Each structure stands twice: as structure tokens, then as C-alpha cells.
Coordinates of C-alpha atoms in Angstrom, one line a residue:
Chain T
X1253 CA 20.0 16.2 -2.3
X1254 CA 21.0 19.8 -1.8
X1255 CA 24.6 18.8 -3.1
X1256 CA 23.0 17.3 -6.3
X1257 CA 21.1 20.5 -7.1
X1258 CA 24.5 22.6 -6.5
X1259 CA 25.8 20.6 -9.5
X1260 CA 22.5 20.3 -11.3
X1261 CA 23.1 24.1 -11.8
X1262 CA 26.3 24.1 -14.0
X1263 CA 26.1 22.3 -17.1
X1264 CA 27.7 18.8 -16.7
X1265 CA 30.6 18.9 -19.4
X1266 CA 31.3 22.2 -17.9
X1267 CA 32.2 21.0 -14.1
X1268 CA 33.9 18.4 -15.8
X1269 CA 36.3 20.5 -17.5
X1270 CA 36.6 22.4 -14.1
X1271 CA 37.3 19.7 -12.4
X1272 CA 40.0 18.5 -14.6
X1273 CA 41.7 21.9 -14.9
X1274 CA 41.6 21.7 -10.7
X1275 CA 43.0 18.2 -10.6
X1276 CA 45.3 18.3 -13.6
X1277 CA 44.6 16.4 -17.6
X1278 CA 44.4 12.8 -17.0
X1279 CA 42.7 9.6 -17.7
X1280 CA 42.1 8.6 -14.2
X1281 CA 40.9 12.2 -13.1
X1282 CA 38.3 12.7 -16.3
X1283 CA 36.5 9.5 -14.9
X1284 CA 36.5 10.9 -11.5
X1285 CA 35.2 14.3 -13.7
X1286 CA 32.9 12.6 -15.2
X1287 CA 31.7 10.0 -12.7
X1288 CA 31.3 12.2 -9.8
X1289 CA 28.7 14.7 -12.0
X1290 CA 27.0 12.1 -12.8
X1291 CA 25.8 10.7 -9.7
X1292 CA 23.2 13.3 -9.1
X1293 CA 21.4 12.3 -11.8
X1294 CA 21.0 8.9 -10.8
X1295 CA 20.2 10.2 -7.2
X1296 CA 17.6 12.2 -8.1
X1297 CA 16.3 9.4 -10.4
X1298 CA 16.7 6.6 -7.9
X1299 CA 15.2 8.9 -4.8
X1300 CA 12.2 10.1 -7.2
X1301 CA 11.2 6.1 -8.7
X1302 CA 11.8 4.8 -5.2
X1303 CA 9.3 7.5 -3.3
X1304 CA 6.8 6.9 -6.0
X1305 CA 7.1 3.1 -5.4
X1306 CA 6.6 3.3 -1.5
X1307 CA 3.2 4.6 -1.8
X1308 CA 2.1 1.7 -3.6
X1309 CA -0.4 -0.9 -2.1
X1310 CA 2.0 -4.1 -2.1
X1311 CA 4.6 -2.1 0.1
X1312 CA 1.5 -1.4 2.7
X1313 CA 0.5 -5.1 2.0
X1314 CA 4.7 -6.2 2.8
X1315 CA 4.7 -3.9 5.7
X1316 CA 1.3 -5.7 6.7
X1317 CA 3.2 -8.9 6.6
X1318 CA 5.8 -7.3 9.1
X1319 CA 8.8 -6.5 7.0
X1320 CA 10.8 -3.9 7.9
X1321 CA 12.0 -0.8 6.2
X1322 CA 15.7 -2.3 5.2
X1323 CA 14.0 -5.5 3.5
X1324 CA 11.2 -3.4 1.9
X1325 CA 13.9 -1.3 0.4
X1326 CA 16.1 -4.2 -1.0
X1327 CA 13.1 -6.6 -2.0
X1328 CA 10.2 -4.7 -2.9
X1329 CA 11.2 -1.3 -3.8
X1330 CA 14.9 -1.7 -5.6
X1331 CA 13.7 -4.6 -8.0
X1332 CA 10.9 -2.4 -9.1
X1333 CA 13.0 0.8 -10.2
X1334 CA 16.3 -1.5 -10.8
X1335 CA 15.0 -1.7 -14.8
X1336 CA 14.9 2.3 -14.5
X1337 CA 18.2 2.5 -13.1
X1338 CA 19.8 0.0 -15.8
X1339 CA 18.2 1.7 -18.5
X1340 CA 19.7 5.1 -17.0
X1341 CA 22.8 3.8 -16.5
X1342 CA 23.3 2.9 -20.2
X1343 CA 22.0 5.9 -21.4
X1344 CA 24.6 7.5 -19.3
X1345 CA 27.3 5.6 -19.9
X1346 CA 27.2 6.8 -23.5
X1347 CA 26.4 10.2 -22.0
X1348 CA 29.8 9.8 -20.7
X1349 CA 31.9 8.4 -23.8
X1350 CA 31.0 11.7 -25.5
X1351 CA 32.0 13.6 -22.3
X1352 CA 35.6 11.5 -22.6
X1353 CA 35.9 12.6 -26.1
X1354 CA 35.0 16.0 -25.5
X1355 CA 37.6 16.1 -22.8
X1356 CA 40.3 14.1 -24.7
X1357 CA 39.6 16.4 -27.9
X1358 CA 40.5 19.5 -25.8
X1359 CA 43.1 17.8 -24.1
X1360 CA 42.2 17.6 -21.0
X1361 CA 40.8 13.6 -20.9
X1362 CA 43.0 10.7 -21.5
X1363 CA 47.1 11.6 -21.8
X1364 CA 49.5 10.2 -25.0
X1365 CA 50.5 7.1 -25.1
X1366 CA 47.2 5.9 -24.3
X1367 CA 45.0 5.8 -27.1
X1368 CA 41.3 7.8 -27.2
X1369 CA 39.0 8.3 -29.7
X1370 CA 38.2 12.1 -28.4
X1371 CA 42.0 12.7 -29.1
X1372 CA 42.6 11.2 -32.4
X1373 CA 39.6 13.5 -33.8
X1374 CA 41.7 16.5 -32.2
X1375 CA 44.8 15.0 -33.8
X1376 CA 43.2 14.4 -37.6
X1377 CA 41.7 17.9 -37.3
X1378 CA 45.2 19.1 -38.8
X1379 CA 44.6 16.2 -41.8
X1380 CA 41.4 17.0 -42.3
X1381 CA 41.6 17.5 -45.9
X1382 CA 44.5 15.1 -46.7
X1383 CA 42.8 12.1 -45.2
X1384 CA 39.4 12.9 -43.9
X1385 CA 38.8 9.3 -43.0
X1386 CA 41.7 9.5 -40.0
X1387 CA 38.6 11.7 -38.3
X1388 CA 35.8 9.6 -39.7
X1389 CA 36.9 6.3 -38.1
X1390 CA 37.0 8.0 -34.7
X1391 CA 33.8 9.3 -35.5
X1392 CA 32.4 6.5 -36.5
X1393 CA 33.0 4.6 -33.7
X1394 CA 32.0 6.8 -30.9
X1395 CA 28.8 6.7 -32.9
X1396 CA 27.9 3.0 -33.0
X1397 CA 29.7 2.6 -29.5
X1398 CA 26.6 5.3 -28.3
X1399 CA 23.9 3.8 -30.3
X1400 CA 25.1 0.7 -29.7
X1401 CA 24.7 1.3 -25.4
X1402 CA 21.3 2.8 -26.2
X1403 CA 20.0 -0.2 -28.2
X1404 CA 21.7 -2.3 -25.1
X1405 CA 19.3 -0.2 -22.4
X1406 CA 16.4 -0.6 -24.2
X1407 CA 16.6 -4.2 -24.7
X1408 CA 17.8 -4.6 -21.1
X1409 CA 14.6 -2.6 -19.8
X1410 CA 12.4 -5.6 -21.9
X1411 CA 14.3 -8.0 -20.2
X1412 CA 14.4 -7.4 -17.0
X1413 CA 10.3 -5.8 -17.0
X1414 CA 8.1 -8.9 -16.3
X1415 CA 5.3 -6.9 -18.0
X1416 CA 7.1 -6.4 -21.0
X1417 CA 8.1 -9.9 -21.9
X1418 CA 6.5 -12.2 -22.8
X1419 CA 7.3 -15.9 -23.3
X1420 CA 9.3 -17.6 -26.0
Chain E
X115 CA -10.3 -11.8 29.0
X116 CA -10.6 -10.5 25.0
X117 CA -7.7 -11.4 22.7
X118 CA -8.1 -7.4 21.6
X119 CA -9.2 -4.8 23.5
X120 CA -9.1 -1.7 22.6
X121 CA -9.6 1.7 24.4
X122 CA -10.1 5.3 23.9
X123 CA -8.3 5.2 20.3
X124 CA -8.0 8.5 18.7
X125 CA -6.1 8.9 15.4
X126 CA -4.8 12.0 14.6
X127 CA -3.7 13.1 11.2
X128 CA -1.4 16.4 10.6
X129 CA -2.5 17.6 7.3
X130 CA -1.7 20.7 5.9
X131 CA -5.0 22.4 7.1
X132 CA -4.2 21.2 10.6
X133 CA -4.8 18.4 12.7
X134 CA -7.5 15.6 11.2
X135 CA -9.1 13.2 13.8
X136 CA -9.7 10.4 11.8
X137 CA -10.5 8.3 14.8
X138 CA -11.8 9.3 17.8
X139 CA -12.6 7.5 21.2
X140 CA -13.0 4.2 19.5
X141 CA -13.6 1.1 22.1
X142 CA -14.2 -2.6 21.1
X143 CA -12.8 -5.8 22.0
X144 CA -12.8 -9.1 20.1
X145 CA -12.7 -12.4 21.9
X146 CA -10.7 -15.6 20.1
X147 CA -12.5 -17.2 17.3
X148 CA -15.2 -13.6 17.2
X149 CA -16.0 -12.1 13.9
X150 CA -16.5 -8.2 14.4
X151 CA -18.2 -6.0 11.3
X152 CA -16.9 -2.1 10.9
X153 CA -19.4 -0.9 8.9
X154 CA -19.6 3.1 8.0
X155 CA -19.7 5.1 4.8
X156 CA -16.4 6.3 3.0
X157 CA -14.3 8.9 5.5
X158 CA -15.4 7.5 8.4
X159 CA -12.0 6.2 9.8
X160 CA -12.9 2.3 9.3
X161 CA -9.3 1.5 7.6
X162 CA -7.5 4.0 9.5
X163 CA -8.8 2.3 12.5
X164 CA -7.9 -0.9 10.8
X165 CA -4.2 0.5 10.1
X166 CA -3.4 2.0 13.4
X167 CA -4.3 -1.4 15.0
X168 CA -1.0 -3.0 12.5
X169 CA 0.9 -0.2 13.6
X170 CA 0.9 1.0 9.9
X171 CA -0.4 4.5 10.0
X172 CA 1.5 7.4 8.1
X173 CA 4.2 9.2 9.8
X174 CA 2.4 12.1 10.1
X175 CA 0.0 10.8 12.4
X176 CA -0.2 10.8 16.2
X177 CA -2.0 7.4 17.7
X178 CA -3.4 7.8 21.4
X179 CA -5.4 5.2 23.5
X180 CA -4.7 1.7 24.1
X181 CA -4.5 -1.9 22.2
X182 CA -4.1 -4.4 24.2
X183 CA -3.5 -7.3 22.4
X184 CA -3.0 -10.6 24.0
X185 CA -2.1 -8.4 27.3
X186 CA 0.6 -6.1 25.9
X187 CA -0.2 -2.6 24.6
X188 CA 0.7 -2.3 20.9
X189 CA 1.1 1.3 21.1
X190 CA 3.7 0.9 23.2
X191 CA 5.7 -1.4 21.1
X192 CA 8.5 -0.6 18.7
X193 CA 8.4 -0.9 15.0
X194 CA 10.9 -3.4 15.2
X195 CA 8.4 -5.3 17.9
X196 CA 5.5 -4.5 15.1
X197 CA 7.3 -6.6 12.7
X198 CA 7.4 -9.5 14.8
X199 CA 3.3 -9.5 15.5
X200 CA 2.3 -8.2 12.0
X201 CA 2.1 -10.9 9.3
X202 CA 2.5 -13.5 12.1
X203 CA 0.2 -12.8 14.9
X204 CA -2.1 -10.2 12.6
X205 CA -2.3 -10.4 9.5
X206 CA -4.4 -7.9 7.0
X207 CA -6.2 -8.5 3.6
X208 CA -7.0 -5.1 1.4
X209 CA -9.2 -3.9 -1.0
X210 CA -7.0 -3.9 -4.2
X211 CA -5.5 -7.0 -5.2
X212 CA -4.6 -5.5 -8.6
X213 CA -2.0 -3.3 -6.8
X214 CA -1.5 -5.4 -3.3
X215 CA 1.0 -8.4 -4.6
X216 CA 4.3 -6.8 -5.7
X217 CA 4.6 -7.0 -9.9
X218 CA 8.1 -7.9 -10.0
X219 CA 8.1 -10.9 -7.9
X220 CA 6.3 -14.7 -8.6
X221 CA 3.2 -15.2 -6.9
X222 CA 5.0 -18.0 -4.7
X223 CA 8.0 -16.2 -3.8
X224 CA 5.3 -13.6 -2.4
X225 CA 3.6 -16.4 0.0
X226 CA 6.8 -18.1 1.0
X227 CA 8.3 -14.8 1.9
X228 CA 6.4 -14.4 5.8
X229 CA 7.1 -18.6 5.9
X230 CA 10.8 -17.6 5.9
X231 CA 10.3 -14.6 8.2
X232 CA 8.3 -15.4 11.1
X233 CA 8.7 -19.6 10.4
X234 CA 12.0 -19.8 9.7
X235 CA 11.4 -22.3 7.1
X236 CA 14.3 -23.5 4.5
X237 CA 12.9 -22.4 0.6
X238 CA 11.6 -26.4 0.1
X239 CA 9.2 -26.5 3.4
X240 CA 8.2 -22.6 2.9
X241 CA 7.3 -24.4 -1.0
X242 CA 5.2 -27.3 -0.2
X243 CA 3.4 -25.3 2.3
X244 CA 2.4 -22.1 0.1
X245 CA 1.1 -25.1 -2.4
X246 CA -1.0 -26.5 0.1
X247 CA -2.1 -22.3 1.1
X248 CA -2.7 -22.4 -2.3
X249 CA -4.7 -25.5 -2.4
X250 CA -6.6 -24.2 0.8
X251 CA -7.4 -20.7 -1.1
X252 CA -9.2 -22.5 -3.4
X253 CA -6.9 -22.2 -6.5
X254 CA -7.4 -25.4 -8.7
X255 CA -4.1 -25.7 -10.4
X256 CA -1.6 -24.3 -7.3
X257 CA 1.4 -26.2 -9.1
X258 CA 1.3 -24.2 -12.2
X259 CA 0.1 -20.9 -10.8
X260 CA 3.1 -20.7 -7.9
X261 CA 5.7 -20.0 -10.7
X262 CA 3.3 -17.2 -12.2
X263 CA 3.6 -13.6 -12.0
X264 CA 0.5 -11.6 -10.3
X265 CA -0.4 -9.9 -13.7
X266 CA -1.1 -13.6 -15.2
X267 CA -3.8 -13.5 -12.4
X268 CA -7.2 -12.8 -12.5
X269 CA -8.6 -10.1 -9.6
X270 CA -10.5 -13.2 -7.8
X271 CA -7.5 -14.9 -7.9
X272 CA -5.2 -12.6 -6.4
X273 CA -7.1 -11.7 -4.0
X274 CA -7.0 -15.7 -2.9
X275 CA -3.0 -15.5 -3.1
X276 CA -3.4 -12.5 -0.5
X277 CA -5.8 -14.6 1.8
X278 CA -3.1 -17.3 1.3
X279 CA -0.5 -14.6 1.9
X280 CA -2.5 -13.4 5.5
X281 CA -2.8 -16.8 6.4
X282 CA 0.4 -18.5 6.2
X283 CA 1.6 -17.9 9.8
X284 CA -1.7 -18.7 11.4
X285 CA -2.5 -15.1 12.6
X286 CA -4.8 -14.7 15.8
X287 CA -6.9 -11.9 14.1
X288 CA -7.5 -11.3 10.5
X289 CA -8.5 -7.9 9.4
X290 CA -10.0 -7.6 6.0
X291 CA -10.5 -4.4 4.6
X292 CA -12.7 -4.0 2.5
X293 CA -11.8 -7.3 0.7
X294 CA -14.1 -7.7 -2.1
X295 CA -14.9 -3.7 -3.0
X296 CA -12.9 -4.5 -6.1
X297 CA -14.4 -7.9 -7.2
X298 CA -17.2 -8.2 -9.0
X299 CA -20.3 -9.6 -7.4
X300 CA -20.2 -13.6 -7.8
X301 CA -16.3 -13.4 -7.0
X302 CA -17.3 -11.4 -3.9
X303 CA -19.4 -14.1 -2.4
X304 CA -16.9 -17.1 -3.1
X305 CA -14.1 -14.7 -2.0
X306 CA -16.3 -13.9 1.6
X307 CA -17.5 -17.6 2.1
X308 CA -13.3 -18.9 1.7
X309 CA -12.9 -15.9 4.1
X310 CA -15.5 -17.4 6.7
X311 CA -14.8 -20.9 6.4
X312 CA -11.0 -19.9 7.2
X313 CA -11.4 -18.3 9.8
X314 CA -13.9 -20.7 11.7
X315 CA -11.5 -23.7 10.9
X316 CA -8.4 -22.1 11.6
X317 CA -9.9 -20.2 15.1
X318 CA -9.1 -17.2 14.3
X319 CA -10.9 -13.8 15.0
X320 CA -11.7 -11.8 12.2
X321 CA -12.4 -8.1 12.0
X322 CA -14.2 -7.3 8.6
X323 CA -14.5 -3.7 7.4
X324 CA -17.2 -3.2 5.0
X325 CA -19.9 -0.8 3.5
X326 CA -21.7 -3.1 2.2
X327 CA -24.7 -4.0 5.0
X328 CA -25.5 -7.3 3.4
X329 CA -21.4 -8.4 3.6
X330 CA -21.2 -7.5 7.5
X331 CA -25.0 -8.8 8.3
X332 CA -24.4 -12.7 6.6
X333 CA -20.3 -12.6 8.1
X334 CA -20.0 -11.3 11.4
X335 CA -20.9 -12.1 15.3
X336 CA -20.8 -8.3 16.3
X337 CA -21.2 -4.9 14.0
X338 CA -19.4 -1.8 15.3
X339 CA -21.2 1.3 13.1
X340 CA -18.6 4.1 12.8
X341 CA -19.2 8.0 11.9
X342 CA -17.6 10.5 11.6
X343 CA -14.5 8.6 13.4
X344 CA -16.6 7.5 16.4
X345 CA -18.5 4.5 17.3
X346 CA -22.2 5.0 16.9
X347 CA -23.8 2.0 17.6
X348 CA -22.4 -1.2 18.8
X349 CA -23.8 -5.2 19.2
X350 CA -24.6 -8.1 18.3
X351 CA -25.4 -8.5 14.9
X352 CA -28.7 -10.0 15.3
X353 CA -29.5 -7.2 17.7
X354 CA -28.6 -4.5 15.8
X355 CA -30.7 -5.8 12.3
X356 CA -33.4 -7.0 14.9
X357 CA -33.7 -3.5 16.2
X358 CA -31.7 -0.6 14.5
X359 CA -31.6 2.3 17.0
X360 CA -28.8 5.2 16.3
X361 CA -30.5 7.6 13.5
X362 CA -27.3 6.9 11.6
X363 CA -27.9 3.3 11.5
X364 CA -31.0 4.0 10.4
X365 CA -30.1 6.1 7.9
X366 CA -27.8 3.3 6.6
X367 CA -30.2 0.7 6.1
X368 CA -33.1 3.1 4.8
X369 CA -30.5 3.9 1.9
X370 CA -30.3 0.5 1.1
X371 CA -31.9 -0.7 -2.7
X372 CA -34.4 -3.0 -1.9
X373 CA -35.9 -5.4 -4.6
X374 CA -39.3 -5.1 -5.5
X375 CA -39.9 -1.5 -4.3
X376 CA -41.8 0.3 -7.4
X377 CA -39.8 1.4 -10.2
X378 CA -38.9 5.0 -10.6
X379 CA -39.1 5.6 -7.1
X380 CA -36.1 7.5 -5.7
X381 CA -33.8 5.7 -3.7
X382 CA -33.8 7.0 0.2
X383 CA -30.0 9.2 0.9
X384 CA -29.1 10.8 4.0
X385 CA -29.0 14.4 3.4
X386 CA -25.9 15.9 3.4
X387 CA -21.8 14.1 3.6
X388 CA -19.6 13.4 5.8
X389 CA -18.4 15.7 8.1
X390 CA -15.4 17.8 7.4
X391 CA -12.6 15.1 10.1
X392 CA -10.9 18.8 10.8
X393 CA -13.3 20.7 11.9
X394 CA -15.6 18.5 13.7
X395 CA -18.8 19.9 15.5
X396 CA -18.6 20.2 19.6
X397 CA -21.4 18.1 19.7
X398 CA -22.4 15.0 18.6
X399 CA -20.6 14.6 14.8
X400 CA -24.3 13.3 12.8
X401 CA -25.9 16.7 14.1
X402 CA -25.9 18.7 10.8
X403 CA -27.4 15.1 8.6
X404 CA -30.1 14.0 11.5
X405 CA -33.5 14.2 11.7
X406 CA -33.6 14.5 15.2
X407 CA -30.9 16.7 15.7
X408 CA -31.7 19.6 18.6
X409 CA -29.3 22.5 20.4
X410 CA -28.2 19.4 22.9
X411 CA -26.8 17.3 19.7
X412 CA -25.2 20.4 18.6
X413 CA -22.7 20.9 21.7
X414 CA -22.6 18.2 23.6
X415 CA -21.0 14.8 23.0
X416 CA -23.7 11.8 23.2
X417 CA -22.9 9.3 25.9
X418 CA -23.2 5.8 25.0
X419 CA -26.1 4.1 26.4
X420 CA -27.0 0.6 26.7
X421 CA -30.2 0.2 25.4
X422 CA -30.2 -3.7 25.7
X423 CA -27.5 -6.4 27.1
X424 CA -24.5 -5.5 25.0
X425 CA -26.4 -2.9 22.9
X426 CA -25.1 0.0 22.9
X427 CA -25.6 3.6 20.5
X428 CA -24.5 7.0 21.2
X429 CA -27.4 9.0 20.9
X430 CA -29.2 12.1 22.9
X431 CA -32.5 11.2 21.6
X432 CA -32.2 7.1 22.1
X433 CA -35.9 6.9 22.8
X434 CA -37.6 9.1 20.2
X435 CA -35.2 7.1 17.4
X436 CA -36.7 3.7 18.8
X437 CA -40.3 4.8 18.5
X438 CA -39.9 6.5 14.9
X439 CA -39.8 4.3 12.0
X440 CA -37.1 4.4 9.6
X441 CA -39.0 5.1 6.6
X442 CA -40.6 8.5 8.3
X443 CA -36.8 9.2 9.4
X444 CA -35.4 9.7 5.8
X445 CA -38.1 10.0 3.2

């Protein structure tokens, strides 16, 4: 926990780009960027949901029916904040396709030949005003590929909460 | 011998204005097939008695004394011991079954789950049998309901899926705490008569913890009156309504509403709340709400005396309480 709130206090996009410039430009090493500054979040998340959960009466009432800690964790306690975690994930994950383009669009993400959205926005930059559309397809699709993940965690959280759906 | 004995129990809590004892000095025992009542106002240590027999208290609590139950001393035991006896050789009911079944799993996956632990059934045996615990709960339609999630239920009903729940290994003692605070009244008496009919045809022993006078006086064999985190008074149940005899007992039944007493009247309190569980007087803990209090009550502990055969109350001024009458006591 004190680790996460070491990289809680530099902005994420920011360690990121550290990282990279420590590792080298890459595909492979802006995931690890981008992946590793991420975990705190869902550590914090997962540690806070989960504490909150244990004090509940139905853990007492599980422990009252002699279950230990390890089965309490992975029966009781992760199924109730696993909704929370999906919906974080997803929220995230599109967190971290505009962290990929940012990289990629200063060059430090995903290397030529391999093809990335943050890079051809860099690249129609120069073409801006003879073909604008070379930028607004790239555009355009990191757009609906974000919405598109948040729609996806927000119909996974009605899913997968029983007190949410209801039957069809 | 008693199934559970218990001796010289003292809880004591860490809290951030130092150390709370919740319980203190407690001593009871409960034979097989016994009912025992713990009956005491809010604060008094009832459920942290009730927890520290489980082995369920919170970390930062210290647990002194003895439990000897069925000849081994649960104190002693590990938690990984604990989870062998809890659920299977004592089981516990509580007071909210809107929060006590977990929201995310069925109803039936919730009953079958101690079948698999402590029985070692395969999932179609731990099934049939949670639809008969279901059956024996009293829930008319166990075949449709087992599939259902707890927030489809209705308080009464979950509450019967947690009896069903408690029951499902055959547990030596039940203890129910507090089990029908949070029902309304009609539910309360179906939910205490399924309780009592249980336990007498399943032999178990049951402790109840209640504050409700009327719940403890119609369901239990003995009555243990708590306050302040000590045992007051303790006997048979006949015995103690027959003849009350600590001035906390007294108080407790005086404060009762009674029907037909004339309207507008004031309804009779004990003077005065709990005492503070950290800084508890020398003496004897009721000092600072009784009527009889004098300088001896103030520092020294009351011993407790047996007043008749199994009788006993923890008083300095035994004789003067018997010969008052509760109505002078606290009017």
C-alpha cells in the first residue's frame, strides 16, 4: 500500500513516459508502463470494497458457520466487490488506450511497422490540412473504442449485480 | 457433567480510550437439551458474551477465563480448531436477517454450503437435505424458494433460511441472538415457537439472548441477568419471575408496559444508563442507578449469594431488596 501511494503521487501518463524513456520506446514496454501504474488503482479499490465488505453481518454469520478466512475471502467477499472490479477494469482499460496513444503520438508507445492509432494521429499531424480525415479516422476510433468499453462496464455491472437485474 | 461450562469469562476490548471490559467474571453452564435466557439492556455484553463463546470476537480483544465445552477448553483452541466446532457443533442465529445471508449468492447455495463443509456431502445430497431444512423451517414452497436470491425474501423468511442455515449440521448448542429484534411482532412469535420446537426435537441446548422479558420468560429453563458485563442474578426461570431479587432485576420488570394500567401514567425507567464498560466503578457496577446503593456498593464487588437452591444474585443488600416491593423501588 505504501508503494501504491508512491505512484499515486506522480501523475499516471507521466511515470509512464518515465518508465518508457528508462526502458527504451516499445510496444511491449508501454504495456508494462502502462500496466504496472495501473495496479495501484485497483489495489486501493479492491483493498477499500473488500474491508468495507468484511464488516458486514453475512461474513460474521459465514464465520459463524466455521469458514475460514481463505474461503471467506474467495466466496463471500470477492463475488461481492468482483462487479466493482469489472466495472473498474473496463473503465481502465480505456484509461489505458488513451495512455497507448498518448505514448505512440510522442513516440515512445508502439514502434513502425506495427500499426497504432496514437501514432497515425502523430503522422497525419503533417497532413492536417491536405487530408484532415487521415487524423479523424484515428480519432474516431479511439473514441468509440473508449465509449464503447465504458458502455461494456456499465452493462457488465447490471449483469453481474443480482440486485440490479431483474428477470426477462 | 454440563455440555458448556463456563468460568471466570472476561472480555476485554482495546478501544481507543483504553481497555473496555465488556464481559466480566461471567460463569454459567448449560446441560444437553437446557434452554438458558441472557437477558440485559443494550451494552451489557450479552452478544459479546455470545461471540467470544464462537471464538468470533474482534481482533482487538483479549478473552480470559475458561469454556469448556464437551471437556476441551475453547479458549485454547486454534482458529483453525474453531472452524471445525462452529457451524457444526455450535451454531449461531442473529438479529438481522436483512444483512446475515450473503446478497450475491442463492439462498440454497447458502444452506448447502456448511453440508459440504462439516458433512462432506456431494452438491445432490447437501440439495435434498437443505429442501427438507427448508421444509422443517416452515417455508411452504422450499422447491421454488431454494433457487431464489435473499432479497426475493421476506425478513420472516430469511430469518427461517438462517435457522435452516444453524441447523443443518445438528449443532449441540444453538445460540440466538437476539433473533426476532428485527421482525415484527406476529413473525416474532412463529419465528420463537419454530425456534423451541427445534431445539426440543432435535436435543439441542439453546442459549437465547434477549431484551425482551416476555421472549426469555415463555422460552427458556434458566435466565442469566447481565449488567454492566457481569452476572447479576441467575436461576431457574420460574424462580426468578416467582421471586425477583437483584434491584436490577427488579428494575427490569418494573419498566415493563403492562396492559390495563391507567392511561397517561408514566411508564416506570431506571434512572440513569448504562455504565461507561471503561471506566467501571470499584464496586458493584448498578451503584450509581440503585435505590439501595450505600458506601459498601460503591467499592466493593458483591459476592454472589444463593438466596434459594440454584438462586443466585449478586447483591450487598439481598435482604432489604427481598422485603421491598418493586413498585416502591422505582416509582
Amino acid at each position: 500500500m505504501r508503494f501504491s501511494d508512491f505512484s499515486f503521487a506522480f501523475p499516471a501518463i507521466l511515470s509512464a513516459i518515465m518508465l518508457t524513456a528508462i526502458l527504451g520506446p516499445g510496444g511491449v514496454n508501454s504495456i508494462l508502463a502502462i500496466g504496472l501504474y495501473n495496479i495501484p488503482v485497483f489495489a486501493r479499490l479492491t483493498r477499500g470494497s473488500a474491508n468495507s465488505i468484511w464488516t458486514r453481518e453475512f461474513v460474521m454469520a459465514a464465520r459463524a458457520s466455521g469458514k475460514g478466512r481463505f474461503r471467506i475471502t474467495f466466496e463471500h467477499i470477492l463475488p461481492n466487490i468482483l462487479s466493482i472490479i469489472i466495472v473498474q477494469a473496463t473503465i481502465l482499460f480505456a484509461i489505458a488506450i488513451l495512455a497507448e496513444a498518448a505514448l505512440s503520438y510522442l513516440g515512445l508507445g508502439t514502434q513502425p511497422p506495427e500499426p497504432s492509432w496514437g501514432r497515425m494521429l502523430n503522422e497525419a499531424q503533417t497532413l492536417m490540412f491536405l487530408d484532415p480525415m487521415q487524423a479523424i479516422y484515428p480519432g474516431i476510433a479511439i473514441a468509440i473504442a473508449v465509449f464503447g468499453l465504458n458502455l461494456l462496464g456499465d452493462g457488465l455491472r447490471d449483469v453481474l449485480d443480482p440486485r440490479l437485474s431483474r428477470k426477462r | 457433567m454440563s455440555l458448556l461450562n463456563v468460568k471466570d469469562l472476561s472480555v476485554i476490548l482495546s478501544t481507543s480510550e483504553g481497555p473496555a471490559r465488556a464481559v466480566r467474571n461471567l460463569n454459567f453452564h448449560l446441560n444437553r437439551g437446557e434452554t438458558l435466557g441472557i437477558v440485559g439492556e443494550s451494552g451489557c455484553g450479552k452478544s459479546m458474551a455470545a461471540l467470544a463463546l464462537m471464538g468470533l470476537l474482534p481482533e482487538q480483544s483479549e478473552t480470559v477465563g475458561e469454556i469448556k465445552f464437551d471437556g476441551q477448553n475453547l479458549l485454547e483452541k486454534s482458529d483453525a480448531d474453531m472452524c471445525q466446532i462452529r457451524g457444526n457443533r455450535l451454531a449461531m442465529i442473529f438479529q438481522e436477517p436483512m444483512t446475515s445471508l450473503n446478497p450475491v449468492h442463492t439462498v440454497g447455495h447458502q444452506i448447502m454450503e456448511p453440508l459440504r463443509l462439516h458433512r462432506n456431502m456431494s452438491d445432490n445430497d447437501a440439495r435434498s437435505e437443505t429442501l427438507r431444512l427448508l421444509d422443517r423451517v416452515g417455508i411452504p414452497n422450499p422447491k421454488e424458494l431454494v433457487d431464489n436470491y435473499p432479497h426475493q425474501l421476506s425478513g420472516g423468511q430469511r430469518q427461517r433460511v438462517m435457522i435452516a442455515i444453524a441447523l443443518s449440521c445438528q449443532p449441540d448448542i444453538l445460540i440466538a441472538d437476539e433473533p426476532t429484534t428485527a421482525l415484527d411482532v406476529t413473525i416474532q412469535d412463529q419465528i420463537l415457537e419454530l425456534i423451541q420446537t427445534l431445539v426440543r426435537e432435535e436435543g439441542m441446548s439453546l442459549i437465547l439472548i434477549s431484551h425482551d422479558l416476555g421472549v426469555i420468560s415463555e422460552n427458556t429453563d434458566n435466565i442469566l441477568v447481565m449488567y454492566g458485563g457481569s452476572a447479576v442474578e441467575t436461576g431457574q426461570t420460574a424462580q426468578i419471575f416467582d421471586e425477583l431479587i437483584h434491584p436490577y432485576t427488579q428494575g427490569l420488570f418494573a419498566a415493563m408496559p403492562k396492559l390495563g394500567r391507567a392511561r397517561g401514567g408514566r411508564l416506570v425507567t431506571i434512572p440513569g444508563t448504562v455504565p461507561d464498560l471503561i471506566s467501571l466503578p470499584s464496586g458493584c457496577t448498578f451503584t450509581d442507578r440503585c435505590p439501595l446503593a450505600t458506601d459498601i456498593c460503591r467499592n466493593t464487588p458483591p459476592p454472589a449469594v444463593e438466596v434459594k437452591a440454584n438462586h443466585f444474585a449478586a447483591c450487598h443488600h439481598i435482604d432489604e431488596a427481598r422485603n421491598r416491593k418493586t413498585e416502591e423501588l422505582f416509582s
